[in-house]
Amino acid sequence: MTTTPLTRRRGWRYLAGFLVLAALLIVGGRLAWTWWNPLGEQTIDRSQPVLLQSIHDLSRFEAASGSFQVVVDLQKDAAFLPDAIKGTRTLFVGAGSVDAYVDFTGLAKEAVTVSEDRTQVTLRLPRAQLEKPNLDNNRSYVFAQQRGLFDRVQDFLSASPADQRELYVLAEKKIAEAATASDLRARADTNTKLMLEGLLKSLGFSKVTVRFSDEP
């Protein structure tokens, strides 16, 4: 039997259609098996975030820093002698900074509470504390000084002139008092809350609540 060109073309069309249909069936079956595969495994991560350990690793957060300057006016008089004979008055400019920090080292496990669906977290923190004032020697200096005659002679004859440690100690004390009376600790509390909220939201928590130990 002789095949005509038209018959051959039809045969190739049938063959091509069959191959396309077979390919579609294979791909569709594979997709269906992948979708409904009863033997397939599903991985669910139910691990709890390592929040408390991360906070302990921080140890402390330097949340705010304040710059202060104080003029110390220190005067010493003799009981029965005029200032021109015996007595000193010193004006000392003390400049320095005080850092405010929140200490994480004492946090208990109960300080961090995570909801069952891991979308909310609550932290209870201690209030910010103040560091010891750090006096800047380059910006602290004696502005003016008056000395009586006896004091001038004593300083001239002494191997070690008048010590300025008392002025520095007094300046540090006044700066510490000023830092305590300022809003430096409140600013540090606010900065700590903002830092932790940003950190924990980046870990996937949608709601972050930060309370301090003296809050209900």
PDB file of C-alpha atoms in Angstrom:
ATOM      1  CA  MET A   1       0.000   0.000   0.000  1.00  0.00           C
ATOM      2  CA  THR A   2       1.454   3.303  -1.017  1.00  0.00           C
ATOM      3  CA  THR A   3       1.391   6.195   1.449  1.00  0.00           C
ATOM      4  CA  THR A   4       0.753   9.633   0.131  1.00  0.00           C
ATOM      5  CA  PRO A   5       2.392  12.809   1.486  1.00  0.00           C
ATOM      6  CA  LEU A   6      -0.916  13.827   3.018  1.00  0.00           C
ATOM      7  CA  THR A   7      -1.155  10.536   4.887  1.00  0.00           C
ATOM      8  CA  ARG A   8       2.396  10.876   6.173  1.00  0.00           C
ATOM      9  CA  ARG A   9       1.674  14.402   7.449  1.00  0.00           C
ATOM     10  CA  ARG A  10      -1.378  13.189   9.297  1.00  0.00           C
ATOM     11  CA  GLY A  11       0.646  10.423  10.885  1.00  0.00           C
ATOM     12  CA  TRP A  12       3.246  12.856  12.169  1.00  0.00           C
ATOM     13  CA  ARG A  13       0.492  15.082  13.549  1.00  0.00           C
ATOM     14  CA  TYR A  14      -1.070  12.174  15.406  1.00  0.00           C
ATOM     15  CA  LEU A  15       2.327  11.168  16.786  1.00  0.00           C
ATOM     16  CA  ALA A  16       3.152  14.721  17.893  1.00  0.00           C
ATOM     17  CA  GLY A  17      -0.251  15.094  19.543  1.00  0.00           C
ATOM     18  CA  PHE A  18       0.225  11.781  21.353  1.00  0.00           C
ATOM     19  CA  LEU A  19       3.656  12.857  22.627  1.00  0.00           C
ATOM     20  CA  VAL A  20       2.316  16.211  23.842  1.00  0.00           C
ATOM     21  CA  LEU A  21      -0.584  14.477  25.589  1.00  0.00           C
ATOM     22  CA  ALA A  22       1.785  11.985  27.209  1.00  0.00           C
ATOM     23  CA  ALA A  23       4.052  14.792  28.424  1.00  0.00           C
ATOM     24  CA  LEU A  24       1.077  16.644  29.889  1.00  0.00           C
ATOM     25  CA  LEU A  25      -0.108  13.511  31.662  1.00  0.00           C
ATOM     26  CA  ILE A  26       3.362  12.870  33.142  1.00  0.00           C
ATOM     27  CA  VAL A  27       3.813  16.454  34.350  1.00  0.00           C
ATOM     28  CA  GLY A  28       0.269  16.622  35.707  1.00  0.00           C
ATOM     29  CA  GLY A  29       0.652  13.302  37.479  1.00  0.00           C
ATOM     30  CA  ARG A  30       3.927  14.402  39.035  1.00  0.00           C
ATOM     31  CA  LEU A  31       2.413  17.648  40.261  1.00  0.00           C
ATOM     32  CA  ALA A  32      -0.605  15.822  41.620  1.00  0.00           C
ATOM     33  CA  TRP A  33       1.613  13.324  43.425  1.00  0.00           C
ATOM     34  CA  THR A  34       3.676  16.100  44.905  1.00  0.00           C
ATOM     35  CA  TRP A  35       0.561  17.889  46.078  1.00  0.00           C
ATOM     36  CA  TRP A  36      -1.306  14.877  47.518  1.00  0.00           C
ATOM     37  CA  ASN A  37       1.627  12.646  48.311  1.00  0.00           C
ATOM     38  CA  PRO A  38       0.539  10.676  51.396  1.00  0.00           C
ATOM     39  CA  LEU A  39       4.116   9.674  52.110  1.00  0.00           C
ATOM     40  CA  GLY A  40       5.497  13.211  51.952  1.00  0.00           C
ATOM     41  CA  GLU A  41       6.960  14.832  55.064  1.00  0.00           C
ATOM     42  CA  GLN A  42       5.983  18.219  56.462  1.00  0.00           C
ATOM     43  CA  THR A  43       8.476  20.123  58.589  1.00  0.00           C
ATOM     44  CA  ILE A  44       7.142  22.366  61.362  1.00  0.00           C
ATOM     45  CA  ASP A  45       9.606  24.333  63.467  1.00  0.00           C
ATOM     46  CA  ARG A  46       8.217  24.646  66.989  1.00  0.00           C
ATOM     47  CA  SER A  47      11.484  25.714  68.588  1.00  0.00           C
ATOM     48  CA  GLN A  48      11.319  28.537  71.092  1.00  0.00           C
ATOM     49  CA  PRO A  49      13.480  31.614  70.450  1.00  0.00           C
ATOM     50  CA  VAL A  50      16.608  31.953  72.557  1.00  0.00           C
ATOM     51  CA  LEU A  51      15.628  35.330  73.940  1.00  0.00           C
ATOM     52  CA  LEU A  52      16.878  35.188  77.486  1.00  0.00           C
ATOM     53  CA  GLN A  53      20.315  33.916  76.515  1.00  0.00           C
ATOM     54  CA  SER A  54      20.634  36.674  73.930  1.00  0.00           C
ATOM     55  CA  ILE A  55      19.773  39.311  76.517  1.00  0.00           C
ATOM     56  CA  HIS A  56      22.269  37.822  78.973  1.00  0.00           C
ATOM     57  CA  ASP A  57      24.912  37.962  76.259  1.00  0.00           C
ATOM     58  CA  LEU A  58      24.273  41.692  76.008  1.00  0.00           C
ATOM     59  CA  SER A  59      25.078  41.890  79.746  1.00  0.00           C
ATOM     60  CA  ARG A  60      24.268  45.576  79.821  1.00  0.00           C
ATOM     61  CA  PHE A  61      22.998  48.164  77.412  1.00  0.00           C
ATOM     62  CA  GLU A  62      24.531  51.628  77.477  1.00  0.00           C
ATOM     63  CA  ALA A  63      21.303  53.437  76.770  1.00  0.00           C
ATOM     64  CA  ALA A  64      22.102  57.133  77.246  1.00  0.00           C
ATOM     65  CA  SER A  65      24.918  59.504  78.086  1.00  0.00           C
ATOM     66  CA  GLY A  66      24.787  63.006  79.521  1.00  0.00           C
ATOM     67  CA  SER A  67      27.415  65.750  79.409  1.00  0.00           C
ATOM     68  CA  PHE A  68      27.692  68.031  82.434  1.00  0.00           C
ATOM     69  CA  GLN A  69      29.719  71.048  83.504  1.00  0.00           C
ATOM     70  CA  VAL A  70      29.923  72.522  86.980  1.00  0.00           C
ATOM     71  CA  VAL A  71      31.780  75.453  88.538  1.00  0.00           C
ATOM     72  CA  VAL A  72      33.125  74.532  91.965  1.00  0.00           C
ATOM     73  CA  ASP A  73      33.602  77.517  94.277  1.00  0.00           C
ATOM     74  CA  LEU A  74      35.679  76.254  97.189  1.00  0.00           C
ATOM     75  CA  GLN A  75      36.698  78.650  99.952  1.00  0.00           C
ATOM     76  CA  LYS A  76      38.773  77.922 103.068  1.00  0.00           C
ATOM     77  CA  ASP A  77      39.095  80.548 105.832  1.00  0.00           C
ATOM     78  CA  ALA A  78      41.114  80.793 109.017  1.00  0.00           C
ATOM     79  CA  ALA A  79      39.096  81.355 112.187  1.00  0.00           C
ATOM     80  CA  PHE A  80      40.873  84.492 113.438  1.00  0.00           C
ATOM     81  CA  LEU A  81      42.851  85.741 110.437  1.00  0.00           C
ATOM     82  CA  PRO A  82      41.714  87.788 107.438  1.00  0.00           C
ATOM     83  CA  ASP A  83      41.666  86.171 103.989  1.00  0.00           C
ATOM     84  CA  ALA A  84      44.605  88.281 102.872  1.00  0.00           C
ATOM     85  CA  ILE A  85      46.757  86.572 105.497  1.00  0.00           C
ATOM     86  CA  LYS A  86      45.366  83.062 105.646  1.00  0.00           C
ATOM     87  CA  GLY A  87      42.736  81.541 103.366  1.00  0.00           C
ATOM     88  CA  THR A  88      42.079  80.340  99.837  1.00  0.00           C
ATOM     89  CA  ARG A  89      39.271  80.569  97.339  1.00  0.00           C
ATOM     90  CA  THR A  90      39.347  78.487  94.147  1.00  0.00           C
ATOM     91  CA  LEU A  91      37.031  78.485  91.167  1.00  0.00           C
ATOM     92  CA  PHE A  92      37.261  75.153  89.380  1.00  0.00           C
ATOM     93  CA  VAL A  93      35.471  74.198  86.162  1.00  0.00           C
ATOM     94  CA  GLY A  94      34.651  70.505  86.101  1.00  0.00           C
ATOM     95  CA  ALA A  95      33.396  68.918  82.878  1.00  0.00           C
ATOM     96  CA  GLY A  96      32.516  65.303  82.340  1.00  0.00           C
ATOM     97  CA  SER A  97      29.907  62.756  81.348  1.00  0.00           C
ATOM     98  CA  VAL A  98      27.643  60.237  83.020  1.00  0.00           C
ATOM     99  CA  ASP A  99      26.431  57.076  81.288  1.00  0.00           C
ATOM    100  CA  ALA A 100      23.083  55.425  82.000  1.00  0.00           C
ATOM    101  CA  TYR A 101      22.745  51.681  81.453  1.00  0.00           C
ATOM    102  CA  VAL A 102      20.342  48.784  81.955  1.00  0.00           C
ATOM    103  CA  ASP A 103      21.851  45.659  83.517  1.00  0.00           C
ATOM    104  CA  PHE A 104      20.634  42.341  82.036  1.00  0.00           C
ATOM    105  CA  THR A 105      22.843  40.020  84.080  1.00  0.00           C
ATOM    106  CA  GLY A 106      20.347  39.537  86.908  1.00  0.00           C
ATOM    107  CA  LEU A 107      17.373  38.609  84.724  1.00  0.00           C
ATOM    108  CA  ALA A 108      15.512  35.433  85.682  1.00  0.00           C
ATOM    109  CA  LYS A 109      13.847  33.077  83.217  1.00  0.00           C
ATOM    110  CA  GLU A 110      10.480  34.489  84.207  1.00  0.00           C
ATOM    111  CA  ALA A 111      11.589  37.872  82.905  1.00  0.00           C
ATOM    112  CA  VAL A 112      10.783  36.751  79.345  1.00  0.00           C
ATOM    113  CA  THR A 113       7.317  35.414  78.485  1.00  0.00           C
ATOM    114  CA  VAL A 114       6.501  34.137  74.981  1.00  0.00           C
ATOM    115  CA  SER A 115       2.968  33.360  73.778  1.00  0.00           C
ATOM    116  CA  GLU A 116       2.161  29.843  72.552  1.00  0.00           C
ATOM    117  CA  ASP A 117       1.897  30.965  68.946  1.00  0.00           C
ATOM    118  CA  ARG A 118       5.231  32.812  69.227  1.00  0.00           C
ATOM    119  CA  THR A 119       3.752  36.086  68.030  1.00  0.00           C
ATOM    120  CA  GLN A 120       3.913  38.007  71.309  1.00  0.00           C
ATOM    121  CA  VAL A 121       6.646  38.453  73.883  1.00  0.00           C
ATOM    122  CA  THR A 122       6.757  40.298  77.201  1.00  0.00           C
ATOM    123  CA  LEU A 123       9.926  41.371  79.011  1.00  0.00           C
ATOM    124  CA  ARG A 124      10.328  42.703  82.526  1.00  0.00           C
ATOM    125  CA  LEU A 125      13.516  44.678  83.061  1.00  0.00           C
ATOM    126  CA  PRO A 126      15.247  46.571  85.868  1.00  0.00           C
ATOM    127  CA  ARG A 127      15.361  50.331  85.717  1.00  0.00           C
ATOM    128  CA  ALA A 128      18.366  52.124  84.288  1.00  0.00           C
ATOM    129  CA  GLN A 129      21.293  52.912  86.559  1.00  0.00           C
ATOM    130  CA  LEU A 130      23.934  55.624  86.434  1.00  0.00           C
ATOM    131  CA  GLU A 131      27.641  55.080  86.053  1.00  0.00           C
ATOM    132  CA  LYS A 132      30.171  56.987  88.111  1.00  0.00           C
ATOM    133  CA  PRO A 133      30.899  60.394  86.532  1.00  0.00           C
ATOM    134  CA  ASN A 134      33.801  60.404  84.125  1.00  0.00           C
ATOM    135  CA  LEU A 135      35.617  63.728  84.512  1.00  0.00           C
ATOM    136  CA  ASP A 136      37.396  64.996  81.401  1.00  0.00           C
ATOM    137  CA  ASN A 137      40.837  66.222  82.430  1.00  0.00           C
ATOM    138  CA  ASN A 138      41.275  68.147  79.187  1.00  0.00           C
ATOM    139  CA  ARG A 139      38.158  70.223  79.877  1.00  0.00           C
ATOM    140  CA  SER A 140      38.494  70.558  83.654  1.00  0.00           C
ATOM    141  CA  TYR A 141      40.705  73.334  85.007  1.00  0.00           C
ATOM    142  CA  VAL A 142      41.203  75.941  87.728  1.00  0.00           C
ATOM    143  CA  PHE A 143      39.552  79.111  86.483  1.00  0.00           C
ATOM    144  CA  ALA A 144      40.704  81.468  89.248  1.00  0.00           C
ATOM    145  CA  GLN A 145      42.376  81.238  92.642  1.00  0.00           C
ATOM    146  CA  GLN A 146      42.986  83.610  95.526  1.00  0.00           C
ATOM    147  CA  ARG A 147      45.455  82.751  98.277  1.00  0.00           C
ATOM    148  CA  GLY A 148      46.502  84.458 101.477  1.00  0.00           C
ATOM    149  CA  LEU A 149      50.077  85.352 102.247  1.00  0.00           C
ATOM    150  CA  PHE A 150      50.702  82.314 104.450  1.00  0.00           C
ATOM    151  CA  ASP A 151      49.289  79.993 101.799  1.00  0.00           C
ATOM    152  CA  ARG A 152      51.515  81.459  99.111  1.00  0.00           C
ATOM    153  CA  VAL A 153      54.609  80.997 101.273  1.00  0.00           C
ATOM    154  CA  GLN A 154      53.550  77.475 102.202  1.00  0.00           C
ATOM    155  CA  ASP A 155      53.063  76.527  98.554  1.00  0.00           C
ATOM    156  CA  PHE A 156      56.424  78.066  97.655  1.00  0.00           C
ATOM    157  CA  LEU A 157      58.268  76.084 100.327  1.00  0.00           C
ATOM    158  CA  SER A 158      56.336  72.858  99.816  1.00  0.00           C
ATOM    159  CA  ALA A 159      57.731  70.117  97.568  1.00  0.00           C
ATOM    160  CA  SER A 160      54.193  69.379  96.403  1.00  0.00           C
ATOM    161  CA  PRO A 161      51.955  72.415  95.843  1.00  0.00           C
ATOM    162  CA  ALA A 162      48.294  72.364  96.781  1.00  0.00           C
ATOM    163  CA  ASP A 163      46.614  69.131  95.671  1.00  0.00           C
ATOM    164  CA  GLN A 164      43.634  69.510  93.342  1.00  0.00           C
ATOM    165  CA  ARG A 165      42.137  66.117  94.129  1.00  0.00           C
ATOM    166  CA  GLU A 166      39.618  67.678  96.469  1.00  0.00           C
ATOM    167  CA  LEU A 167      38.354  69.855  93.619  1.00  0.00           C
ATOM    168  CA  TYR A 168      37.951  66.860  91.298  1.00  0.00           C
ATOM    169  CA  VAL A 169      36.150  64.820  93.969  1.00  0.00           C
ATOM    170  CA  LEU A 170      33.783  67.692  94.683  1.00  0.00           C
ATOM    171  CA  ALA A 171      33.135  68.238  90.964  1.00  0.00           C
ATOM    172  CA  GLU A 172      32.363  64.515  90.488  1.00  0.00           C
ATOM    173  CA  LYS A 173      29.958  64.606  93.420  1.00  0.00           C
ATOM    174  CA  LYS A 174      28.089  67.619  92.059  1.00  0.00           C
ATOM    175  CA  ILE A 175      27.911  66.111  88.563  1.00  0.00           C
ATOM    176  CA  ALA A 176      26.561  62.851  90.013  1.00  0.00           C
ATOM    177  CA  GLU A 177      23.877  64.783  91.885  1.00  0.00           C
ATOM    178  CA  ALA A 178      22.968  66.693  88.732  1.00  0.00           C
ATOM    179  CA  ALA A 179      22.735  63.452  86.727  1.00  0.00           C
ATOM    180  CA  THR A 180      20.473  61.909  89.366  1.00  0.00           C
ATOM    181  CA  ALA A 181      18.168  64.918  89.285  1.00  0.00           C
ATOM    182  CA  SER A 182      18.046  64.970  85.478  1.00  0.00           C
ATOM    183  CA  ASP A 183      15.923  62.833  83.145  1.00  0.00           C
ATOM    184  CA  LEU A 184      18.953  60.777  82.090  1.00  0.00           C
ATOM    185  CA  ARG A 185      17.658  57.518  83.584  1.00  0.00           C
ATOM    186  CA  ALA A 186      14.201  58.050  82.092  1.00  0.00           C
ATOM    187  CA  ARG A 187      15.801  58.625  78.698  1.00  0.00           C
ATOM    188  CA  ALA A 188      17.815  55.424  79.117  1.00  0.00           C
ATOM    189  CA  ASP A 189      14.644  53.459  79.962  1.00  0.00           C
ATOM    190  CA  THR A 190      12.950  54.756  76.819  1.00  0.00           C
ATOM    191  CA  ASN A 191      15.953  53.986  74.608  1.00  0.00           C
ATOM    192  CA  THR A 192      16.192  50.462  76.030  1.00  0.00           C
ATOM    193  CA  LYS A 193      12.528  49.785  75.274  1.00  0.00           C
ATOM    194  CA  LEU A 194      12.921  51.018  71.708  1.00  0.00           C
ATOM    195  CA  MET A 195      16.046  48.919  71.182  1.00  0.00           C
ATOM    196  CA  LEU A 196      14.431  45.707  72.454  1.00  0.00           C
ATOM    197  CA  GLU A 197      11.208  46.300  70.526  1.00  0.00           C
ATOM    198  CA  GLY A 198      13.154  46.686  67.294  1.00  0.00           C
ATOM    199  CA  LEU A 199      15.353  43.664  68.060  1.00  0.00           C
ATOM    200  CA  LEU A 200      12.494  41.312  68.913  1.00  0.00           C
ATOM    201  CA  LYS A 201      10.280  42.428  66.040  1.00  0.00           C
ATOM    202  CA  SER A 202      13.143  41.631  63.696  1.00  0.00           C
ATOM    203  CA  LEU A 203      12.996  38.066  65.119  1.00  0.00           C
ATOM    204  CA  GLY A 204       9.380  37.732  63.998  1.00  0.00           C
ATOM    205  CA  PHE A 205       7.337  38.873  66.991  1.00  0.00           C
ATOM    206  CA  SER A 206       4.383  41.049  66.041  1.00  0.00           C
ATOM    207  CA  LYS A 207       3.777  42.416  69.550  1.00  0.00           C
ATOM    208  CA  VAL A 208       6.535  43.271  72.028  1.00  0.00           C
ATOM    209  CA  THR A 209       5.768  44.514  75.538  1.00  0.00           C
ATOM    210  CA  VAL A 210       8.536  45.842  77.755  1.00  0.00           C
ATOM    211  CA  ARG A 211       7.786  46.550  81.403  1.00  0.00           C
ATOM    212  CA  PHE A 212      10.083  47.551  84.210  1.00  0.00           C
ATOM    213  CA  SER A 213      10.299  45.852  87.577  1.00  0.00           C
ATOM    214  CA  ASP A 214       8.406  48.613  89.412  1.00  0.00           C
ATOM    215  CA  GLU A 215       5.506  48.630  86.914  1.00  0.00           C
ATOM    216  CA  PRO A 216       2.342  46.528  87.407  1.00  0.00           C
TER     217      PRO A 216
END
